[in-house]
Amino acid sequence: MREADDDAHVQHPAPEPGQQPAAEGAAPAQPAEPTGPTGSEPPTEKWFDESWTKVHPLSPFVRGWLTIVGIPAIIFGYNWELWADIWQAWRSGELTAGLEQNPTPYLIGAGVFMLLVVLVFGGYVLSWWFTRYQVTDEHVMVKSGIFVRQHRQARIDRVQAVDLRQPLLARITRLAELRFEVAEGDGTAATLAFLKKDQAEELRTEIMDRAAGRSPASDAETAAGHSAGPSSPVDAEGADGAAPIGADTSGDHAAENADRGVVAPAASPVRPGVQDRVIAQVPVGRLIGSVLVGAGTIIFLVLLASWGLAIGGIGFAVSFFTGDDASEVWGAFGGVTFLLPLAIAAVFSYYNEFSSGFRFTATMTGAGLRLKYGLLETNTQTVPTGRVQAIQIQQPMLWRPFGWFKVVVTVAGYGLDSRSTLLPVGRREDVMTMAAEMFPDLQIPNPEEMFIEGLTGTGVQRGFTEVPARARIFDPLVRRRRGFFATPAALMIRDGRLSRRLTMVPHERIQSSSLHQGPFARMTRIATLHLHLPSGPFQARIKNQDLQAVKDLFEFEAGQAAVARRMTDRNQWMLPEELREFEKMVEQVQEEHNDDARAPLS
């Protein structure tokens, strides 16, 4: 039996009587009652014991009602004209007359629907009965399955984020769903649906405390007496120790190391005893404006214009060759049948964007950044800032007159999920505050100016690179904006002309890198550098840069990323003696790196 490193998803058939189920991480075996008169048969291990807990009894109804509503919606969605026919039959009295004359078909239909309801809710009730969870010092484990049993477990020290989700009916019944994301996981590692909201919040806090390497008790003891930080850490250092974006918090020694090129990774901004403080909110008016001038509106207008041109062309062609009136052709091809699906798609797109930003609030807590949003379905995410792999600030072209930006993030386990949005729409000060929480120390003397240069600047000002003039044929529009700048703590990648983008990647989060150069790139002596990160909403890629500059960056990242990881990648669950050995190793690495940095100067 193989033990999982980070998260496990084990499936196996239900064990036959007298057999032990192949489950990893299960609770210690409980002796079974003797099965024979003499008790000579071997004992069996229970799949569940008293240490395993069921989720809330209302979970089957919270999960099942959406299926009951969704099945008719899907059926009628593919043939929406049925709604119009049923409504017309009801208004004309034909439906009532048919029911009175021959009720058998209607009774059969009602019986089939009731049978479907019983089967759906019965399946969810059985699923609830055979689903249990257990939280240990090291794992969150979920066992489920009726015919094929599943055992999922997530290591707490590898938890990247814990999300609390409340669909509409769950909000009414005061229930919530917990979702655990782990490093190197394929999808959500474990899901608890549903628990009481208060219980889910307590469990989330406990898991995040353990993932941060501290016990809830120690956090509660140090929480008293701490005051909230400033509203914008860009302007001043917070009372909790959060430094302005890129501020040098280690004094002259860190500045000296930065001059020598020595990496000193920023300390984790997640600290016990920090009171919750709101760092960003999205007003409803700004959210509506961003949705109306967003990408959805552009796509909708393009589709509408394409549809109009196509229908117009068909109408003129038919009228020219057949002599029929073009208006009749337009009426036949451009009626509600073609416009309604497009309108429905637009409504759903607008609703999703509006719901994902409605009452959006970002709060910095001792366990990490907490995001809360949602209209009918509310979501609460808790993302430890130390687990963020990279962030990207985006500014679409239509947002530029309003000074709006969007912040997305790469977190292991999220993938391309919409939960990767760190700030749906915000002003420059909101973005700088958010970036200050993610990167509290860029270790450069002018962090704010460099940050603004990355957001809106062009050319080689303040140390950013650009695409060489000899390669302008590859990037005629983006040449002067596409470039990078490496600080001792992170790599800043600037790109995009119509839609501006600034990507920031900590050195220790770079898993690997690769250099690419095609035949035309070799002719102009340029290359592209790919930085490999966990799956996320964006890629870290530096395109069409000077070959020598990219080679130097490639060598720099290969060495600095490894050193940074060795200094910061501490397992929170180390034993005391292991932690002391790790700290000694970090000191040794720092000394060796400082000696290597001084060697060329001697």
PDB file of N, CA and C in Angstrom, residues 276-342:
ATOM      1  N   ASP A 276      -7.996  41.371  11.665  1.00  0.00           N
ATOM      2  CA  ASP A 276      -8.512  41.473  10.306  1.00  0.00           C
ATOM      3  C   ASP A 276      -8.613  42.935   9.894  1.00  0.00           C
ATOM      4  N   ARG A 277      -8.219  43.216   8.656  1.00  0.00           N
ATOM      5  CA  ARG A 277      -8.329  44.577   8.128  1.00  0.00           C
ATOM      6  C   ARG A 277      -8.675  44.511   6.646  1.00  0.00           C
ATOM      7  N   VAL A 278      -9.643  45.303   6.268  1.00  0.00           N
ATOM      8  CA  VAL A 278     -10.109  45.347   4.885  1.00  0.00           C
ATOM      9  C   VAL A 278      -9.097  46.129   4.059  1.00  0.00           C
ATOM     10  N   ILE A 279      -8.657  45.533   2.939  1.00  0.00           N
ATOM     11  CA  ILE A 279      -7.669  46.215   2.102  1.00  0.00           C
ATOM     12  C   ILE A 279      -8.243  46.621   0.749  1.00  0.00           C
ATOM     13  N   ALA A 280      -9.392  46.070   0.345  1.00  0.00           N
ATOM     14  CA  ALA A 280      -9.983  46.454  -0.939  1.00  0.00           C
ATOM     15  C   ALA A 280     -11.454  46.065  -0.956  1.00  0.00           C
ATOM     16  N   GLN A 281     -12.275  46.936  -1.537  1.00  0.00           N
ATOM     17  CA  GLN A 281     -13.685  46.671  -1.762  1.00  0.00           C
ATOM     18  C   GLN A 281     -14.057  47.168  -3.154  1.00  0.00           C
ATOM     19  N   VAL A 282     -15.077  46.560  -3.746  1.00  0.00           N
ATOM     20  CA  VAL A 282     -15.514  46.920  -5.093  1.00  0.00           C
ATOM     21  C   VAL A 282     -16.914  47.512  -5.001  1.00  0.00           C
ATOM     22  N   PRO A 283     -17.087  48.806  -5.242  1.00  0.00           N
ATOM     23  CA  PRO A 283     -18.426  49.395  -5.248  1.00  0.00           C
ATOM     24  C   PRO A 283     -19.281  48.818  -6.377  1.00  0.00           C
ATOM     25  N   VAL A 284     -20.592  48.773  -6.161  1.00  0.00           N
ATOM     26  CA  VAL A 284     -21.489  48.186  -7.149  1.00  0.00           C
ATOM     27  C   VAL A 284     -21.464  48.990  -8.450  1.00  0.00           C
ATOM     28  N   GLY A 285     -21.410  50.310  -8.358  1.00  0.00           N
ATOM     29  CA  GLY A 285     -21.383  51.130  -9.564  1.00  0.00           C
ATOM     30  C   GLY A 285     -20.168  50.861 -10.425  1.00  0.00           C
ATOM     31  N   ARG A 286     -19.001  50.746  -9.780  1.00  0.00           N
ATOM     32  CA  ARG A 286     -17.784  50.436 -10.535  1.00  0.00           C
ATOM     33  C   ARG A 286     -17.877  49.054 -11.161  1.00  0.00           C
ATOM     34  N   LEU A 287     -18.442  48.098 -10.435  1.00  0.00           N
ATOM     35  CA  LEU A 287     -18.582  46.742 -10.960  1.00  0.00           C
ATOM     36  C   LEU A 287     -19.483  46.727 -12.194  1.00  0.00           C
ATOM     37  N   ILE A 288     -20.621  47.414 -12.131  1.00  0.00           N
ATOM     38  CA  ILE A 288     -21.529  47.459 -13.289  1.00  0.00           C
ATOM     39  C   ILE A 288     -20.831  48.097 -14.481  1.00  0.00           C
ATOM     40  N   GLY A 289     -20.113  49.197 -14.234  1.00  0.00           N
ATOM     41  CA  GLY A 289     -19.403  49.846 -15.331  1.00  0.00           C
ATOM     42  C   GLY A 289     -18.353  48.958 -15.951  1.00  0.00           C
ATOM     43  N   SER A 290     -17.601  48.207 -15.119  1.00  0.00           N
ATOM     44  CA  SER A 290     -16.567  47.325 -15.655  1.00  0.00           C
ATOM     45  C   SER A 290     -17.170  46.186 -16.468  1.00  0.00           C
ATOM     46  N   VAL A 291     -18.344  45.694 -16.072  1.00  0.00           N
ATOM     47  CA  VAL A 291     -18.990  44.628 -16.832  1.00  0.00           C
ATOM     48  C   VAL A 291     -19.483  45.149 -18.180  1.00  0.00           C
ATOM     49  N   LEU A 292     -20.044  46.345 -18.187  1.00  0.00           N
ATOM     50  CA  LEU A 292     -20.617  46.891 -19.428  1.00  0.00           C
ATOM     51  C   LEU A 292     -19.538  47.243 -20.451  1.00  0.00           C
ATOM     52  N   VAL A 293     -18.350  47.614 -19.992  1.00  0.00           N
ATOM     53  CA  VAL A 293     -17.279  47.952 -20.939  1.00  0.00           C
ATOM     54  C   VAL A 293     -16.211  46.868 -20.965  1.00  0.00           C
ATOM     55  N   GLY A 294     -16.586  45.669 -20.540  1.00  0.00           N
ATOM     56  CA  GLY A 294     -15.634  44.573 -20.490  1.00  0.00           C
ATOM     57  C   GLY A 294     -15.586  43.771 -21.767  1.00  0.00           C
ATOM     58  N   ALA A 295     -14.897  42.634 -21.681  1.00  0.00           N
ATOM     59  CA  ALA A 295     -14.713  41.774 -22.855  1.00  0.00           C
ATOM     60  C   ALA A 295     -16.019  41.165 -23.325  1.00  0.00           C
ATOM     61  N   GLY A 296     -16.967  40.904 -22.391  1.00  0.00           N
ATOM     62  CA  GLY A 296     -18.245  40.322 -22.788  1.00  0.00           C
ATOM     63  C   GLY A 296     -19.016  41.213 -23.730  1.00  0.00           C
ATOM     64  N   THR A 297     -18.996  42.515 -23.457  1.00  0.00           N
ATOM     65  CA  THR A 297     -19.700  43.450 -24.346  1.00  0.00           C
ATOM     66  C   THR A 297     -19.056  43.493 -25.720  1.00  0.00           C
ATOM     67  N   ILE A 298     -17.741  43.480 -25.771  1.00  0.00           N
ATOM     68  CA  ILE A 298     -17.057  43.497 -27.069  1.00  0.00           C
ATOM     69  C   ILE A 298     -17.414  42.247 -27.867  1.00  0.00           C
ATOM     70  N   ILE A 299     -17.378  41.075 -27.212  1.00  0.00           N
ATOM     71  CA  ILE A 299     -17.718  39.827 -27.910  1.00  0.00           C
ATOM     72  C   ILE A 299     -19.163  39.858 -28.392  1.00  0.00           C
ATOM     73  N   PHE A 300     -20.063  40.340 -27.537  1.00  0.00           N
ATOM     74  CA  PHE A 300     -21.479  40.407 -27.916  1.00  0.00           C
ATOM     75  C   PHE A 300     -21.683  41.328 -29.112  1.00  0.00           C
ATOM     76  N   LEU A 301     -21.035  42.487 -29.114  1.00  0.00           N
ATOM     77  CA  LEU A 301     -21.189  43.420 -30.235  1.00  0.00           C
ATOM     78  C   LEU A 301     -20.585  42.860 -31.518  1.00  0.00           C
ATOM     79  N   VAL A 302     -19.454  42.162 -31.381  1.00  0.00           N
ATOM     80  CA  VAL A 302     -18.840  41.558 -32.572  1.00  0.00           C
ATOM     81  C   VAL A 302     -19.755  40.478 -33.150  1.00  0.00           C
ATOM     82  N   LEU A 303     -20.314  39.627 -32.301  1.00  0.00           N
ATOM     83  CA  LEU A 303     -21.226  38.591 -32.773  1.00  0.00           C
ATOM     84  C   LEU A 303     -22.475  39.195 -33.388  1.00  0.00           C
ATOM     85  N   LEU A 304     -22.996  40.239 -32.758  1.00  0.00           N
ATOM     86  CA  LEU A 304     -24.199  40.889 -33.293  1.00  0.00           C
ATOM     87  C   LEU A 304     -23.922  41.534 -34.642  1.00  0.00           C
ATOM     88  N   ALA A 305     -22.756  42.183 -34.765  1.00  0.00           N
ATOM     89  CA  ALA A 305     -22.409  42.798 -36.050  1.00  0.00           C
ATOM     90  C   ALA A 305     -22.179  41.723 -37.118  1.00  0.00           C
ATOM     91  N   SER A 306     -21.514  40.636 -36.755  1.00  0.00           N
ATOM     92  CA  SER A 306     -21.295  39.552 -37.714  1.00  0.00           C
ATOM     93  C   SER A 306     -22.613  38.934 -38.154  1.00  0.00           C
ATOM     94  N   TRP A 307     -23.514  38.746 -37.215  1.00  0.00           N
ATOM     95  CA  TRP A 307     -24.831  38.203 -37.551  1.00  0.00           C
ATOM     96  C   TRP A 307     -25.582  39.144 -38.489  1.00  0.00           C
ATOM     97  N   GLY A 308     -25.525  40.463 -38.193  1.00  0.00           N
ATOM     98  CA  GLY A 308     -26.210  41.435 -39.046  1.00  0.00           C
ATOM     99  C   GLY A 308     -25.637  41.457 -40.452  1.00  0.00           C
ATOM    100  N   LEU A 309     -24.312  41.415 -40.560  1.00  0.00           N
ATOM    101  CA  LEU A 309     -23.706  41.407 -41.887  1.00  0.00           C
ATOM    102  C   LEU A 309     -24.047  40.131 -42.653  1.00  0.00           C
ATOM    103  N   ALA A 310     -24.054  38.999 -41.956  1.00  0.00           N
ATOM    104  CA  ALA A 310     -24.377  37.736 -42.629  1.00  0.00           C
ATOM    105  C   ALA A 310     -25.825  37.726 -43.119  1.00  0.00           C
ATOM    106  N   ILE A 311     -26.751  38.146 -42.259  1.00  0.00           N
ATOM    107  CA  ILE A 311     -28.166  38.170 -42.654  1.00  0.00           C
ATOM    108  C   ILE A 311     -28.390  39.173 -43.780  1.00  0.00           C
ATOM    109  N   GLY A 312     -27.730  40.335 -43.675  1.00  0.00           N
ATOM    110  CA  GLY A 312     -27.875  41.329 -44.745  1.00  0.00           C
ATOM    111  C   GLY A 312     -27.357  40.812 -46.073  1.00  0.00           C
ATOM    112  N   GLY A 313     -26.178  40.146 -46.039  1.00  0.00           N
ATOM    113  CA  GLY A 313     -25.638  39.597 -47.280  1.00  0.00           C
ATOM    114  C   GLY A 313     -26.529  38.535 -47.884  1.00  0.00           C
ATOM    115  N   ILE A 314     -27.065  37.647 -47.036  1.00  0.00           N
ATOM    116  CA  ILE A 314     -27.964  36.608 -47.543  1.00  0.00           C
ATOM    117  C   ILE A 314     -29.222  37.233 -48.148  1.00  0.00           C
ATOM    118  N   GLY A 315     -29.767  38.232 -47.473  1.00  0.00           N
ATOM    119  CA  GLY A 315     -30.982  38.883 -47.985  1.00  0.00           C
ATOM    120  C   GLY A 315     -30.756  39.532 -49.334  1.00  0.00           C
ATOM    121  N   PHE A 316     -29.685  40.280 -49.488  1.00  0.00           N
ATOM    122  CA  PHE A 316     -29.411  40.928 -50.773  1.00  0.00           C
ATOM    123  C   PHE A 316     -29.135  39.893 -51.865  1.00  0.00           C
ATOM    124  N   ALA A 317     -28.411  38.800 -51.513  1.00  0.00           N
ATOM    125  CA  ALA A 317     -28.127  37.769 -52.514  1.00  0.00           C
ATOM    126  C   ALA A 317     -29.406  37.092 -52.996  1.00  0.00           C
ATOM    127  N   VAL A 318     -30.276  36.720 -52.066  1.00  0.00           N
ATOM    128  CA  VAL A 318     -31.530  36.072 -52.445  1.00  0.00           C
ATOM    129  C   VAL A 318     -32.410  37.022 -53.249  1.00  0.00           C
ATOM    130  N   SER A 319     -32.461  38.275 -52.816  1.00  0.00           N
ATOM    131  CA  SER A 319     -33.274  39.259 -53.542  1.00  0.00           C
ATOM    132  C   SER A 319     -32.726  39.500 -54.944  1.00  0.00           C
ATOM    133  N   PHE A 320     -31.400  39.486 -55.097  1.00  0.00           N
ATOM    134  CA  PHE A 320     -30.800  39.752 -56.403  1.00  0.00           C
ATOM    135  C   PHE A 320     -31.056  38.606 -57.382  1.00  0.00           C
ATOM    136  N   PHE A 321     -30.937  37.357 -56.883  1.00  0.00           N
ATOM    137  CA  PHE A 321     -31.054  36.215 -57.792  1.00  0.00           C
ATOM    138  C   PHE A 321     -32.491  35.744 -57.986  1.00  0.00           C
ATOM    139  N   THR A 322     -33.349  35.952 -57.000  1.00  0.00           N
ATOM    140  CA  THR A 322     -34.731  35.449 -57.112  1.00  0.00           C
ATOM    141  C   THR A 322     -35.748  36.551 -57.314  1.00  0.00           C
ATOM    142  N   GLY A 323     -35.401  37.768 -57.000  1.00  0.00           N
ATOM    143  CA  GLY A 323     -36.339  38.869 -57.136  1.00  0.00           C
ATOM    144  C   GLY A 323     -37.283  39.013 -55.963  1.00  0.00           C
ATOM    145  N   ASP A 324     -37.136  38.187 -54.904  1.00  0.00           N
ATOM    146  CA  ASP A 324     -37.994  38.304 -53.720  1.00  0.00           C
ATOM    147  C   ASP A 324     -37.618  39.547 -52.923  1.00  0.00           C
ATOM    148  N   ASP A 325     -38.568  39.946 -52.080  1.00  0.00           N
ATOM    149  CA  ASP A 325     -38.333  41.108 -51.234  1.00  0.00           C
ATOM    150  C   ASP A 325     -37.285  40.751 -50.174  1.00  0.00           C
ATOM    151  N   ALA A 326     -36.259  41.578 -50.027  1.00  0.00           N
ATOM    152  CA  ALA A 326     -35.193  41.282 -49.065  1.00  0.00           C
ATOM    153  C   ALA A 326     -35.694  41.294 -47.629  1.00  0.00           C
ATOM    154  N   SER A 327     -36.732  42.097 -47.330  1.00  0.00           N
ATOM    155  CA  SER A 327     -37.239  42.160 -45.962  1.00  0.00           C
ATOM    156  C   SER A 327     -37.843  40.830 -45.528  1.00  0.00           C
ATOM    157  N   GLU A 328     -38.457  40.093 -46.462  1.00  0.00           N
ATOM    158  CA  GLU A 328     -39.019  38.788 -46.122  1.00  0.00           C
ATOM    159  C   GLU A 328     -37.913  37.796 -45.769  1.00  0.00           C
ATOM    160  N   VAL A 329     -36.818  37.868 -46.496  1.00  0.00           N
ATOM    161  CA  VAL A 329     -35.683  36.989 -46.193  1.00  0.00           C
ATOM    162  C   VAL A 329     -35.095  37.337 -44.837  1.00  0.00           C
ATOM    163  N   TRP A 330     -34.960  38.613 -44.565  1.00  0.00           N
ATOM    164  CA  TRP A 330     -34.430  39.017 -43.261  1.00  0.00           C
ATOM    165  C   TRP A 330     -35.342  38.565 -42.124  1.00  0.00           C
ATOM    166  N   GLY A 331     -36.629  38.651 -42.333  1.00  0.00           N
ATOM    167  CA  GLY A 331     -37.567  38.205 -41.312  1.00  0.00           C
ATOM    168  C   GLY A 331     -37.489  36.710 -41.089  1.00  0.00           C
ATOM    169  N   ALA A 332     -37.241  35.943 -42.176  1.00  0.00           N
ATOM    170  CA  ALA A 332     -37.177  34.493 -42.029  1.00  0.00           C
ATOM    171  C   ALA A 332     -35.895  34.046 -41.337  1.00  0.00           C
ATOM    172  N   PHE A 333     -34.754  34.702 -41.641  1.00  0.00           N
ATOM    173  CA  PHE A 333     -33.477  34.266 -41.092  1.00  0.00           C
ATOM    174  C   PHE A 333     -33.047  35.050 -39.853  1.00  0.00           C
ATOM    175  N   GLY A 334     -33.601  36.214 -39.661  1.00  0.00           N
ATOM    176  CA  GLY A 334     -33.131  37.053 -38.555  1.00  0.00           C
ATOM    177  C   GLY A 334     -34.142  37.246 -37.472  1.00  0.00           C
ATOM    178  N   GLY A 335     -35.034  36.284 -37.265  1.00  0.00           N
ATOM    179  CA  GLY A 335     -36.060  36.403 -36.246  1.00  0.00           C
ATOM    180  C   GLY A 335     -35.548  36.057 -34.857  1.00  0.00           C
ATOM    181  N   VAL A 336     -36.530  35.812 -33.988  1.00  0.00           N
ATOM    182  CA  VAL A 336     -36.224  35.531 -32.592  1.00  0.00           C
ATOM    183  C   VAL A 336     -35.418  34.242 -32.444  1.00  0.00           C
ATOM    184  N   THR A 337     -35.608  33.297 -33.392  1.00  0.00           N
ATOM    185  CA  THR A 337     -34.919  32.015 -33.299  1.00  0.00           C
ATOM    186  C   THR A 337     -33.412  32.187 -33.239  1.00  0.00           C
ATOM    187  N   PHE A 338     -32.895  33.189 -33.941  1.00  0.00           N
ATOM    188  CA  PHE A 338     -31.450  33.412 -33.970  1.00  0.00           C
ATOM    189  C   PHE A 338     -30.994  34.389 -32.886  1.00  0.00           C
ATOM    190  N   LEU A 339     -31.857  35.348 -32.540  1.00  0.00           N
ATOM    191  CA  LEU A 339     -31.453  36.347 -31.565  1.00  0.00           C
ATOM    192  C   LEU A 339     -31.581  35.858 -30.129  1.00  0.00           C
ATOM    193  N   LEU A 340     -32.555  34.995 -29.843  1.00  0.00           N
ATOM    194  CA  LEU A 340     -32.790  34.579 -28.464  1.00  0.00           C
ATOM    195  C   LEU A 340     -31.609  33.837 -27.852  1.00  0.00           C
ATOM    196  N   PRO A 341     -31.007  32.840 -28.515  1.00  0.00           N
ATOM    197  CA  PRO A 341     -29.830  32.191 -27.906  1.00  0.00           C
ATOM    198  C   PRO A 341     -28.688  33.159 -27.623  1.00  0.00           C
ATOM    199  N   LEU A 342     -28.491  34.119 -28.527  1.00  0.00           N
ATOM    200  CA  LEU A 342     -27.437  35.102 -28.319  1.00  0.00           C
ATOM    201  C   LEU A 342     -27.748  35.975 -27.114  1.00  0.00           C
TER     202      LEU A 342
END
